[in-house]
Coordinates of C-alpha atoms in Angstrom, one line a residue:
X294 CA 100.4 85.4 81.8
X295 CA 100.6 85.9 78.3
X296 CA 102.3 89.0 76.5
X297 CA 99.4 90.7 75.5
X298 CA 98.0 90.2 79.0
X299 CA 100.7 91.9 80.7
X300 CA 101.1 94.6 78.3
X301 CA 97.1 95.4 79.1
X302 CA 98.2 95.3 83.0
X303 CA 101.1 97.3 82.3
X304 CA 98.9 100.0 80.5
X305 CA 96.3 99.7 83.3
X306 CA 98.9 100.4 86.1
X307 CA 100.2 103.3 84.5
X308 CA 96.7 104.7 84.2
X309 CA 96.5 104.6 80.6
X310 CA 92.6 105.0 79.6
X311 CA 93.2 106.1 75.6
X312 CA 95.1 104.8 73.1
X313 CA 95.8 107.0 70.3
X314 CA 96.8 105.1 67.1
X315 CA 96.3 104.2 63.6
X316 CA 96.4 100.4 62.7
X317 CA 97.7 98.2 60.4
X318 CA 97.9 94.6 59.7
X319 CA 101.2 94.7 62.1
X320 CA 99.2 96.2 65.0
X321 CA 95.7 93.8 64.7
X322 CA 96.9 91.4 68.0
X323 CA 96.9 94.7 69.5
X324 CA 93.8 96.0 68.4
X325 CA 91.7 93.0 68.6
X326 CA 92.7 92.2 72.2
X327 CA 91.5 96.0 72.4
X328 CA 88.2 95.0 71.6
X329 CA 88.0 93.2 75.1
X330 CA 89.0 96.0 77.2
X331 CA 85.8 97.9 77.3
X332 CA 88.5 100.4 80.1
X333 CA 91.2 101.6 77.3
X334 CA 89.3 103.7 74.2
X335 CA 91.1 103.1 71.0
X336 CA 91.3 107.2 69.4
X337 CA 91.5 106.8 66.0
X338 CA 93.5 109.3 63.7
X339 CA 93.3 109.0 60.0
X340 CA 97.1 110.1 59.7
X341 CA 100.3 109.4 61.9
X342 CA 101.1 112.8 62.7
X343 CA 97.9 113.9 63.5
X344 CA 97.6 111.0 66.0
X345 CA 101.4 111.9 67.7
X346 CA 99.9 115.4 68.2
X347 CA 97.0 114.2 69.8
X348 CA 98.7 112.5 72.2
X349 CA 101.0 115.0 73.2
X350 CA 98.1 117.4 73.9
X351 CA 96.6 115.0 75.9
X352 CA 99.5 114.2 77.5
X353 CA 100.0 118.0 78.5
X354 CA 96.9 118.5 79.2
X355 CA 96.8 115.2 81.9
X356 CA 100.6 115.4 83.2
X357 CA 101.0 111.9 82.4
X358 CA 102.7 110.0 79.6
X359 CA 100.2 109.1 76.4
X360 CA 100.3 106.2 74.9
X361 CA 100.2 105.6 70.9
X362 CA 100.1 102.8 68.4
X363 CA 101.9 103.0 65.2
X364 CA 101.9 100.8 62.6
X365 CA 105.3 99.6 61.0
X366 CA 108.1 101.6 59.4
X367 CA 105.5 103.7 57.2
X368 CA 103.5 104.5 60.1
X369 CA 106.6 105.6 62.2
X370 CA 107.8 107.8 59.4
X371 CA 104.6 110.0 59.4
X372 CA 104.8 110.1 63.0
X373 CA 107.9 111.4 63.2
X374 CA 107.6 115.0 63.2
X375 CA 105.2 114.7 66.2
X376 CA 107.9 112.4 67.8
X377 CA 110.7 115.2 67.1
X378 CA 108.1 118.1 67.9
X379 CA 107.7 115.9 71.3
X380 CA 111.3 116.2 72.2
X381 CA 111.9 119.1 71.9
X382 CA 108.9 120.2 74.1
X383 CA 109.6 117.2 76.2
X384 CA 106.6 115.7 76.4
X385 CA 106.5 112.1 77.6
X386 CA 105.1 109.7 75.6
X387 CA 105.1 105.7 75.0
X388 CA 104.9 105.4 71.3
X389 CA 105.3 101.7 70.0
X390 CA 104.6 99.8 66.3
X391 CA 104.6 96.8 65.4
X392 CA 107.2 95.0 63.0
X393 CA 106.6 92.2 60.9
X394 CA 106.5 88.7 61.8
X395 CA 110.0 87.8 63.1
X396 CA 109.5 84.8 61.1
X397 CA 110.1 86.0 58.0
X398 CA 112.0 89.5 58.2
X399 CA 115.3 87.7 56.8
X400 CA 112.9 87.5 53.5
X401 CA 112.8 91.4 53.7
X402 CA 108.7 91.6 53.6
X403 CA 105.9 94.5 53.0
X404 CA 106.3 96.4 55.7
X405 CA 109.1 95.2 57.4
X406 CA 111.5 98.2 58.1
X407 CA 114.6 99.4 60.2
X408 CA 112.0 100.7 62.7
X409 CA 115.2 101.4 65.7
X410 CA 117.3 103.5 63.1
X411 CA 114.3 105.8 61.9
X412 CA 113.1 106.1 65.6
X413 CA 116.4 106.7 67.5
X414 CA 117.1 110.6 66.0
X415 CA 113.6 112.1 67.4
X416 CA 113.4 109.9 70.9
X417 CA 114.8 110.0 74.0
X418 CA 115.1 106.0 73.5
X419 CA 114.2 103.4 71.7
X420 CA 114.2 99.6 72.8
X421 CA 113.4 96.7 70.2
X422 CA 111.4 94.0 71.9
X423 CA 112.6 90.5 70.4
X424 CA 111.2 88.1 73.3
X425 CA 107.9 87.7 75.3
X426 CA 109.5 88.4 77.9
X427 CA 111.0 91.4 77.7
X428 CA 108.0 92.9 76.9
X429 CA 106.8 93.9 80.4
X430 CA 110.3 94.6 81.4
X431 CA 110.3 97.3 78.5
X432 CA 107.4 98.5 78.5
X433 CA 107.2 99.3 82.4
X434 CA 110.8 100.9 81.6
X435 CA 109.6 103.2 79.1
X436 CA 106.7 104.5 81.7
X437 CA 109.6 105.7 83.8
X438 CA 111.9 106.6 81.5
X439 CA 109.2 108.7 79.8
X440 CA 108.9 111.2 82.8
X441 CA 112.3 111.6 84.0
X442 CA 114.1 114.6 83.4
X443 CA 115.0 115.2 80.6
X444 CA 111.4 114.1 80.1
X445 CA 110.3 112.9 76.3
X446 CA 109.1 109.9 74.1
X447 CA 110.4 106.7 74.2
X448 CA 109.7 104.1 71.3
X449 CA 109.0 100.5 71.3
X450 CA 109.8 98.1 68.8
X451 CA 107.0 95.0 69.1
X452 CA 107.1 92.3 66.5
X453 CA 103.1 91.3 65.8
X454 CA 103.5 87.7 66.2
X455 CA 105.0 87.9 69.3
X456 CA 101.5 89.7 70.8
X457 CA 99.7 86.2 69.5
X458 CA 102.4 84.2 71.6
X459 CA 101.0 82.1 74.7
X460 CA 103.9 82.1 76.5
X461 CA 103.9 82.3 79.9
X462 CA 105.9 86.1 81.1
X463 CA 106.4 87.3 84.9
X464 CA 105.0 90.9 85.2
X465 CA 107.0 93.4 86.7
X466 CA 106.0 95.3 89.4
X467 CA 105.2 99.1 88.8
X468 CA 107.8 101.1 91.2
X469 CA 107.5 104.4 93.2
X470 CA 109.9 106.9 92.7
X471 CA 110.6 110.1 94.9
X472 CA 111.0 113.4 93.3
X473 CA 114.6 114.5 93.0
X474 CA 113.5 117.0 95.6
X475 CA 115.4 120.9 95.6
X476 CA 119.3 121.5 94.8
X477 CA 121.8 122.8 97.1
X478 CA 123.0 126.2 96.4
X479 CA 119.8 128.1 97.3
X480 CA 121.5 130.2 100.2
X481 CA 124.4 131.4 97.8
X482 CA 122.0 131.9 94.8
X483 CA 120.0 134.6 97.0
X484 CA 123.4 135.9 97.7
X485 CA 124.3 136.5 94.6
X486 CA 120.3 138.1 93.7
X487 CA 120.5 140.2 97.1
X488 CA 123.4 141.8 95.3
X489 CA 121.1 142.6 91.9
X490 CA 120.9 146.0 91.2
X491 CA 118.1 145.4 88.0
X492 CA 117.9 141.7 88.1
X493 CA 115.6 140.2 85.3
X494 CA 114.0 136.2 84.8
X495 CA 114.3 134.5 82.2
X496 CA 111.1 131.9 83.1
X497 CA 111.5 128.6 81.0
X498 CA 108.9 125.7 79.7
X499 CA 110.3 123.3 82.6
X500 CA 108.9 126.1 85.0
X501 CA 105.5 125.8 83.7
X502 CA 106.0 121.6 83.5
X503 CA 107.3 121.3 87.0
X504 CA 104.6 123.3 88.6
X505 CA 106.6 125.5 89.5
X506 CA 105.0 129.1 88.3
X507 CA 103.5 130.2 91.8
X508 CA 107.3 130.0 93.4
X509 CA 108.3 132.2 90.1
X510 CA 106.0 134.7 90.8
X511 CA 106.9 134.3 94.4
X512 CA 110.7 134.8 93.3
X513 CA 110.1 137.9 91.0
X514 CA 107.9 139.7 93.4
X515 CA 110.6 139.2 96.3
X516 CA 113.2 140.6 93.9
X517 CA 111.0 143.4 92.1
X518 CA 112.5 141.6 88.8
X519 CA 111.1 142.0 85.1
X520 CA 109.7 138.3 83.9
X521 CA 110.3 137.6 80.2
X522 CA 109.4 134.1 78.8
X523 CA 111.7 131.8 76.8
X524 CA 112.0 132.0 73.4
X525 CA 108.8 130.3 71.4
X526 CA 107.5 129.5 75.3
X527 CA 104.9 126.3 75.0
X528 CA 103.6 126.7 77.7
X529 CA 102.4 129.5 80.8
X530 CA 105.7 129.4 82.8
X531 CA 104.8 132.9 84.6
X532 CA 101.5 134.3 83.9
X533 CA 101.0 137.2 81.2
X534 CA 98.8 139.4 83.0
X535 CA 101.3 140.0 85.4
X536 CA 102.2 143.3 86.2
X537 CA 106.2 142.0 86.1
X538 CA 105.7 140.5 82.8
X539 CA 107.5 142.1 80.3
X540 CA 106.9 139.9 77.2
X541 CA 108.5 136.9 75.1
X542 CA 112.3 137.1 74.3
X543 CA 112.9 137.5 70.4
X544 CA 114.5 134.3 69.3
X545 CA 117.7 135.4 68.5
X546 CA 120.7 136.0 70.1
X547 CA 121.9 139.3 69.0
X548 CA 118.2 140.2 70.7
X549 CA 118.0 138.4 73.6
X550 CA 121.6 140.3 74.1
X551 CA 120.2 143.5 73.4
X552 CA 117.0 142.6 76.0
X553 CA 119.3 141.6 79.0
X554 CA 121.9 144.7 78.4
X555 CA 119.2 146.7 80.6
X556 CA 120.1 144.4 83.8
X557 CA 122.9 143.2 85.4
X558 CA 121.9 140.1 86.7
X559 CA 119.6 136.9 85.3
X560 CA 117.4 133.7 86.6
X561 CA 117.9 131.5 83.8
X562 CA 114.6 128.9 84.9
X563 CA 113.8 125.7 83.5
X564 CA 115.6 126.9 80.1
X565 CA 116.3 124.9 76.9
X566 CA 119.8 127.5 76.2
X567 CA 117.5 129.9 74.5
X568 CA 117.3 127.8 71.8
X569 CA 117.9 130.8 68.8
X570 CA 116.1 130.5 65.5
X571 CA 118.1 132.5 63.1
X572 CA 121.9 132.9 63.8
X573 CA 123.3 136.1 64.9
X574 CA 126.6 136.7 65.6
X575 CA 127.8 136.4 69.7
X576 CA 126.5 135.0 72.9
X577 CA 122.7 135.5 74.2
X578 CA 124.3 136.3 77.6
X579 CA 126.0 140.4 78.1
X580 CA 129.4 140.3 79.1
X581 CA 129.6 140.6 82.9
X582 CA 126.5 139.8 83.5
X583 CA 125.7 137.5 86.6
X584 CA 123.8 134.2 85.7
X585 CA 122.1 132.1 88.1
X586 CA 120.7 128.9 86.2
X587 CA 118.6 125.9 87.7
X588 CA 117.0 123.1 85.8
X589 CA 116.2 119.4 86.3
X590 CA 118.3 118.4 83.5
X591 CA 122.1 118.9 84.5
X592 CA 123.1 118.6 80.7
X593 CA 121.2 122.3 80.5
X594 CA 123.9 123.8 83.4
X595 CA 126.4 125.9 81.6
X596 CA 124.7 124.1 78.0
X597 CA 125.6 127.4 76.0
X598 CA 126.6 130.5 78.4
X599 CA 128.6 130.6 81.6
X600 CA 127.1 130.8 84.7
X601 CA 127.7 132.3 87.9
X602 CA 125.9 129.4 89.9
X603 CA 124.3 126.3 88.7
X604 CA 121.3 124.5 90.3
X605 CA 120.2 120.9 89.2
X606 CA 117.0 119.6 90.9
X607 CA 113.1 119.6 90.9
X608 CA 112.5 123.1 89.8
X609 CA 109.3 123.8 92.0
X610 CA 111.1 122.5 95.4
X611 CA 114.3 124.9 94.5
X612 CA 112.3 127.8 93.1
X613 CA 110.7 127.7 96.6
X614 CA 114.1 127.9 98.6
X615 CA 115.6 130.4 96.6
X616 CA 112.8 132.2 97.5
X617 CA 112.8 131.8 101.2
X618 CA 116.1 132.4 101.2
X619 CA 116.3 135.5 99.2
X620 CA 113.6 136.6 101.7
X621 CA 115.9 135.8 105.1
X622 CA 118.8 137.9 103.2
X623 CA 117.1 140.8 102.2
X624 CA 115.6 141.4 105.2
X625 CA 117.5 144.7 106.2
X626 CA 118.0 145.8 102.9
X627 CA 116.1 148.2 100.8
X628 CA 112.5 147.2 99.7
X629 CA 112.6 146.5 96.1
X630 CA 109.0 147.9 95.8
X631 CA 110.0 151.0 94.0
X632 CA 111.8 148.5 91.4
X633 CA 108.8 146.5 91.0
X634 CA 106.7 149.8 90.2
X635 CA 109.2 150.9 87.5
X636 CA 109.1 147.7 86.1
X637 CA 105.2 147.6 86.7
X638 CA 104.8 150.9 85.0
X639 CA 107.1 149.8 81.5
X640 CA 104.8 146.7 81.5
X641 CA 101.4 148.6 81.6
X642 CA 102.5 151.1 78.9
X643 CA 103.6 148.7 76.9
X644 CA 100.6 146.5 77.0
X645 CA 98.4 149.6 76.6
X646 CA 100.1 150.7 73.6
X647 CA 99.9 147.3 71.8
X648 CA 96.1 147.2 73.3
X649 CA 95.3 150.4 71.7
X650 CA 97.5 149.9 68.3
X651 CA 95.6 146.2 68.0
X652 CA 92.3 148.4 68.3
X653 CA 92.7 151.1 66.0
X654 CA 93.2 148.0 63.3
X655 CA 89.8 146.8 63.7
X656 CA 87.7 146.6 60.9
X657 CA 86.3 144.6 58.1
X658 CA 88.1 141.5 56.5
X659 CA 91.1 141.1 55.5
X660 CA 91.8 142.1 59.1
X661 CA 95.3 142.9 60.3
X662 CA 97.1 140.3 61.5
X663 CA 97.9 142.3 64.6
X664 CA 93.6 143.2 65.3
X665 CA 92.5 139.6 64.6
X666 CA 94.8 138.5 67.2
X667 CA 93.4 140.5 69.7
X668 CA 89.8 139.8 68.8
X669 CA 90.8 136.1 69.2
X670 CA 91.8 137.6 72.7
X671 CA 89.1 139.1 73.2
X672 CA 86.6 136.5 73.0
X673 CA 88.6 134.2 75.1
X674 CA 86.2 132.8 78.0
X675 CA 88.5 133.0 81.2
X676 CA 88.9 129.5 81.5
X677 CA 90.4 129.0 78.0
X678 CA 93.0 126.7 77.1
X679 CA 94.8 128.4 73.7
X680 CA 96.6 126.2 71.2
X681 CA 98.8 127.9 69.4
X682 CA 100.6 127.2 65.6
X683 CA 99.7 130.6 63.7
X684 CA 103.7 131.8 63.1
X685 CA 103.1 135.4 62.2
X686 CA 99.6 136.3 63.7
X687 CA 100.8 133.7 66.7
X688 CA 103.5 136.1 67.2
X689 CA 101.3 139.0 67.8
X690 CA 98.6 136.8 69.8
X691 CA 101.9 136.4 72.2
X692 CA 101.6 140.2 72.6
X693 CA 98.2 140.8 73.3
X694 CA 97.2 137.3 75.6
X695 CA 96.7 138.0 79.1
X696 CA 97.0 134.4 80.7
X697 CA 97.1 133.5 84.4
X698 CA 96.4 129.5 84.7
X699 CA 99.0 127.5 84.4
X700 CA 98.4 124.7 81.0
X701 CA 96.6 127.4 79.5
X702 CA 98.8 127.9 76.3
X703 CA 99.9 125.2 74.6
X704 CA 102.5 125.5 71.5
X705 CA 105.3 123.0 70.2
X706 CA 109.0 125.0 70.1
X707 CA 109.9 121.8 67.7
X708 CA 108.7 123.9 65.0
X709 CA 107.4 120.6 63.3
X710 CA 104.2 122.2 61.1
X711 CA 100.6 120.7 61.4
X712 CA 100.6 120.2 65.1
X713 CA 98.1 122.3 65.8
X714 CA 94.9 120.5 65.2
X715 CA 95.8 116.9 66.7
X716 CA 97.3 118.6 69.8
X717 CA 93.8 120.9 70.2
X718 CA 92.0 118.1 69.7
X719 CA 93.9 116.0 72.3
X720 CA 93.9 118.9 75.0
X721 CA 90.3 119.1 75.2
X722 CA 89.8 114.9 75.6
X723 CA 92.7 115.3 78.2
X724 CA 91.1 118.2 80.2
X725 CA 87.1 118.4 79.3
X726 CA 86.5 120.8 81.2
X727 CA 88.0 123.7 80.0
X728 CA 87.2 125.4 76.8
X729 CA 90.3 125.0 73.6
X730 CA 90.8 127.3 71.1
X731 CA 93.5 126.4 68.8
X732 CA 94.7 129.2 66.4
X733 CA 95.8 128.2 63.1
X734 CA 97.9 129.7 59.9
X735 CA 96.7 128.2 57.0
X736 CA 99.8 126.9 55.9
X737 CA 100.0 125.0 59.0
X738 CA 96.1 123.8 59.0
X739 CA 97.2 122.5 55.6
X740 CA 100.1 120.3 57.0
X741 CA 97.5 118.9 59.5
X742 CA 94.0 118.7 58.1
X743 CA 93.3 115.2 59.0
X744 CA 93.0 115.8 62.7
X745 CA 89.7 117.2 61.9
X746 CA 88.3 114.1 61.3
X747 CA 89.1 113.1 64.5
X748 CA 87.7 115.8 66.3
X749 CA 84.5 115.5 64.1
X750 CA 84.5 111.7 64.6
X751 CA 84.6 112.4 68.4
X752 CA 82.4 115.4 68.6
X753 CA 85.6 117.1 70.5
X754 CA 84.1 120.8 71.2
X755 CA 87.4 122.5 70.0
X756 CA 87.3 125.7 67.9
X757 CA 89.5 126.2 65.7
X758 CA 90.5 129.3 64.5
X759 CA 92.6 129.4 60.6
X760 CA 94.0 133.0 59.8
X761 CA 94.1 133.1 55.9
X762 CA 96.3 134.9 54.4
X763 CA 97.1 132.4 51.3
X764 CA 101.0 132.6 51.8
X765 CA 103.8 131.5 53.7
X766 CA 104.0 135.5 55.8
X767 CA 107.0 134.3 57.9
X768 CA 109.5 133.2 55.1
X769 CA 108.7 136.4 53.1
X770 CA 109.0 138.3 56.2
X771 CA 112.4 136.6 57.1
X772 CA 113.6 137.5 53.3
X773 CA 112.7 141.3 53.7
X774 CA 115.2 140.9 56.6
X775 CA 117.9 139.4 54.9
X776 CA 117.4 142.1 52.3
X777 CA 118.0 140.0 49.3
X778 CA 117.6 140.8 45.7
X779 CA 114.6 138.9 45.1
X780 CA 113.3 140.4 48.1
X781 CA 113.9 143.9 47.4
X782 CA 112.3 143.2 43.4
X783 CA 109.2 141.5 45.6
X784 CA 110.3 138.1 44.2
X785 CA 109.3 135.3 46.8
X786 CA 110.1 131.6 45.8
X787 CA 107.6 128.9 46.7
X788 CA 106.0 131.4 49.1
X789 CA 102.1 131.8 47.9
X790 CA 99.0 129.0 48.3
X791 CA 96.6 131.0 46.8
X792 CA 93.1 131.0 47.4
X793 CA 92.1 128.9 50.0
X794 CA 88.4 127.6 51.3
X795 CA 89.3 126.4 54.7
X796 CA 85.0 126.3 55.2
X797 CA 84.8 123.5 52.6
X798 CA 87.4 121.7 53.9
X799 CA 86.3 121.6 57.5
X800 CA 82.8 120.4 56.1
X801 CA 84.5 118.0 54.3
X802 CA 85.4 116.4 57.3
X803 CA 82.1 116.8 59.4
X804 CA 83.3 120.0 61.3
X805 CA 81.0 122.9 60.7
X806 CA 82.5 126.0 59.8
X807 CA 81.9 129.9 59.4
X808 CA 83.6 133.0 57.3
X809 CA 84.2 136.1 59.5
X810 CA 83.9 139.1 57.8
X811 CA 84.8 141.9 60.5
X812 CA 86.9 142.0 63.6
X813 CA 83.7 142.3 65.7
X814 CA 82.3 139.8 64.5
X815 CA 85.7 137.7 65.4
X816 CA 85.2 138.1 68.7
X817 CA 81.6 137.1 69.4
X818 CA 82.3 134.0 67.2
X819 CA 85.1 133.2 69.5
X820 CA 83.3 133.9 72.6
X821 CA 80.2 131.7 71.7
X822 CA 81.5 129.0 69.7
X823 CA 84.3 129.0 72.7
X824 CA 81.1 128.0 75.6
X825 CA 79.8 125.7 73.6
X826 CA 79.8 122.4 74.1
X827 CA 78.3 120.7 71.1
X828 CA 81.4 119.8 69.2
X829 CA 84.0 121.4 66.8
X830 CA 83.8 124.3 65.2
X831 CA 86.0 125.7 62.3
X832 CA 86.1 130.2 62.0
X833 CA 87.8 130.8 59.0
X834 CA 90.0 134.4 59.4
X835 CA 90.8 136.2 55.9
X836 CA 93.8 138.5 56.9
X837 CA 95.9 140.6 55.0
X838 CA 98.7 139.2 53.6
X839 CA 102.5 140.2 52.6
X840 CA 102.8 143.8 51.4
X841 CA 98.8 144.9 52.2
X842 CA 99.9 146.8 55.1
X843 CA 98.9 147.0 58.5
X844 CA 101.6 146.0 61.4
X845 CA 104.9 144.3 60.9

């Protein structure tokens, strides 16, 4: 069969239905062969990194690798902080562009680029397709390749010309692959967490992608541990209305030291290291303190701390041991009930007290960032899926959300601005079902304003929710910190956007949009535009800014 025939099989048998993508000249084969496959919808994004974050929603949201079309080095470039944000949160994808026409790149033409060297840094790997056939070879290797652990992007490289070839390619067969299954070890690990005196768990994002929260939960209820989240968690790895949840660790290490002092012995699950943001002198882990790390990625094993014992396999299957095992040795021993009701009762307090503080805040616009969190909260339907790329007031959403589903919270730790809107958008066309609502800073709305053309263009029912607070909160937050001159003289560099109409922009686009003007009023907007199902929606948030009081 011909290339392009195989590489619509290929897609077919991997169960690929959309194809997100913005096309060039390099990519028309592509396309127009598209136009015959009434089975594969083309999901246009007017921007390349708006289209990357689309697909890595939907691919979340499905638990399958998404597939994208890029279009030459120029194409690839905008895409790339999607592609990096997508490593980092390990998100499979397939993401291919086309080159130039192979006969004449020694003439250096429009368009032509080093596609490999740009794509290599911010994917887990990248292939350059020269012949026919090697195309199905590749492409069915980047399927694979895409979902095993360490999961993550992988690029192709597909010249155009070769897509208009009739040669005649064998198609590879697609392959079954057993899970890794669970990791030795899990009779010494519950050992070594019989012994715990005030153990603790640390639940990573490869918890929450393995499917392995209900044997986490399982785990911290047989241990009476406290449950804190990763750093900048994407996802729901133990659910947050827990009565053992005790919160997100503070992405530093001198805090995430100061966290763990309190217990003498940690379950490091499904853990990217910690993965600090600002640098702080020493380790993460106490001194003396024994660790018990498992993952599926054996590179993460002893990455940044020693450990005490090391597990490498499917998370879910060894979570699951661990737990039946920690079950058969402490049968005997004292019921760690009382634990769990200590830790049960620091939890409640806690939440109370942020619950009440959040309250007390409410009131006409600008709101606090703390209160218009917890409206957002508040208007939540129970099914909701919430997007999150709000920095500051996402901070304080973390504090107040009370999730339970698992692929209810979606965030990108890769930190790579203007996600937020391409990955809402995506979530919803993965998972219809289920209500989004994707909560916004301005500053990061700005870095990816283009995706609402695409959920206007497809009537997505996303809302989307922009606090406005016409800065950049976070860095002058960070400089306070730092206690620099500037800082102290209220002297912030490159800091402020000024007055911003995010209503006008939205309509811009095609997406309706309303002002809030009270806290109250927040969370009915929320809760009705939430149910609906007649497309997006756009609640515009003025919060107070730097300086205007309120909570830190």
């Amino acid at each position: 069969m011909r290339p392009i025939d195989a590489m619509f099989r290929v897609l077919r048998e991997e169960h690929v239905t959309k194809v997100f993508g913005n096309p060039g000249t390099t990519e028309l084969p592509f396309v127009d062969a598209l136009a015959q496959a009434d089975d594969i919808e083309y999901v246009l994004g007017v921007q390349e990194a708006s289209v990357v974050a689309m697909a890595d929603g939907y691919a979340r949201a499905t638990g399958r690798p998404a597939f994208v079309s890029l279009h030459v080095a120029a194409g690839l470039a905008n895409g790339l902080v999607g592609l990096l944000n997508a490593s980092r949160s390990r998100t499979p994808l397939v993401v291919t562009a086309g080159q130039q026409d192979r006969r004449h790149l020694v003439q250096d033409p429009m368009l032509s680029g080093d596609l490999m060297g740009l794509a290599r840094p911010a994917v887990k790997h990248a292939f350059a397709v020269e012949h026919s056939w090697e195309l199905p070879i590749l492409l069915r290797r980047a399927f694979h390749l895409a979902v095993q652990p360490p999961s993550g992007p992988v690029f192709l490289s597909v010249p155009m010309d070769l897509l208009a070839e009739e040669a005649d390619v064998d198609l590879p067969a697609r392959s079954t692959v057993a899970p890794r299954g669970a990791a030795r070890g899990a009779v010494d690990a519950a050992r070594l967490l019989a012994d715990a005196r005030r153990p603790v768990i640390v639940a990573g994002d490869g918890v929450g992608r393995a499917g392995g929260v209900g044997a986490l939960v399982e785990l911290a209820e047989a241990l009476g541990a406290a449950v804190y989240h990763q750093p900048f968690n994407d996802g729901i790895d133990f659910p947050t209305s827990h009565p053992l949840y005790a919160g997100v660790l503070a992405p530093t290490n001198a805090e995430i030291r100061d966290t763990l002092a309190a217990y003498d012995t940690v379950v490091v699950a499904g853990c990217h290291a910690f993965m600090p943001h600002h640098y702080t002198p020493g380790p993460a882990v106490p001194e003396g303190m024994t660790v018990v790390q498992l993952d599926d990625d054996g590179a993460e094993i002893a990455r940044n701390f020693a450990v005490d014992l090391g597990l490498v396999g499917e998370i879910g299957a060894t979570l699951a041991d661990v737990v039946a095992e920690v079950r058969v040795v402490l049968d005997g021993l004292p019921d760690p009930g009382e634990r769990a009701a200590a830790v049960a009762a620091r939890t409640a307090a806690q939440r109370a007290a942020v619950d009440g503080e959040a309250e007390a805040l409410y009131g006409p616009a600008p709101m606090d960032p703390l209160a218009a969190a917890h409206a957002v909260a508040t208007g939540l339907p129970q099914d909701a899926v919430v997007v999150e790329e709000a920095i500051t007031t996402g901070v304080r959403l973390r504090r107040v959300l009370r999730q339970e589903r698992p692929r209810s919270f979606v965030h990108t730790v890769g930190g790579g601005l203007g996600s937020g809107i391409g990955a809402a958008v995506g979530t919803r066309l993965g998972d219809p079902l289920r209500p989004v609502v994707a909560m916004l800073g301005d500053g990061c709305t700005l870095f990816g304003l283009q995706g609402l053309w695409s959920a206007a263009r497809y009537r997505v029912p996303v809302t989307f929710v922009v606090m406005n607070n016409g800065e950049y909160r976070t860095l002058k937050e960070t400089l306070d910190g730092w206690g620099t001159d500037a800082a102290r003289a209220g002297v912030y560099t490159g800091t402020d956007l000024g007055p911003l109409d995010f209503t006008r922009a939205a309509e811009f686009f095609g997406v309706p949009a309303v002002r809030v003007a009270h806290t109250d009023e927040l969370v009915a907007a929320v809760a009705e535009a939430a149910a609906s199902q007649e497309g997006p929606l756009l609640i515009e948030v003025p919060v107070t800014g730097h300086g205007e009081g309120g909570t830190k």
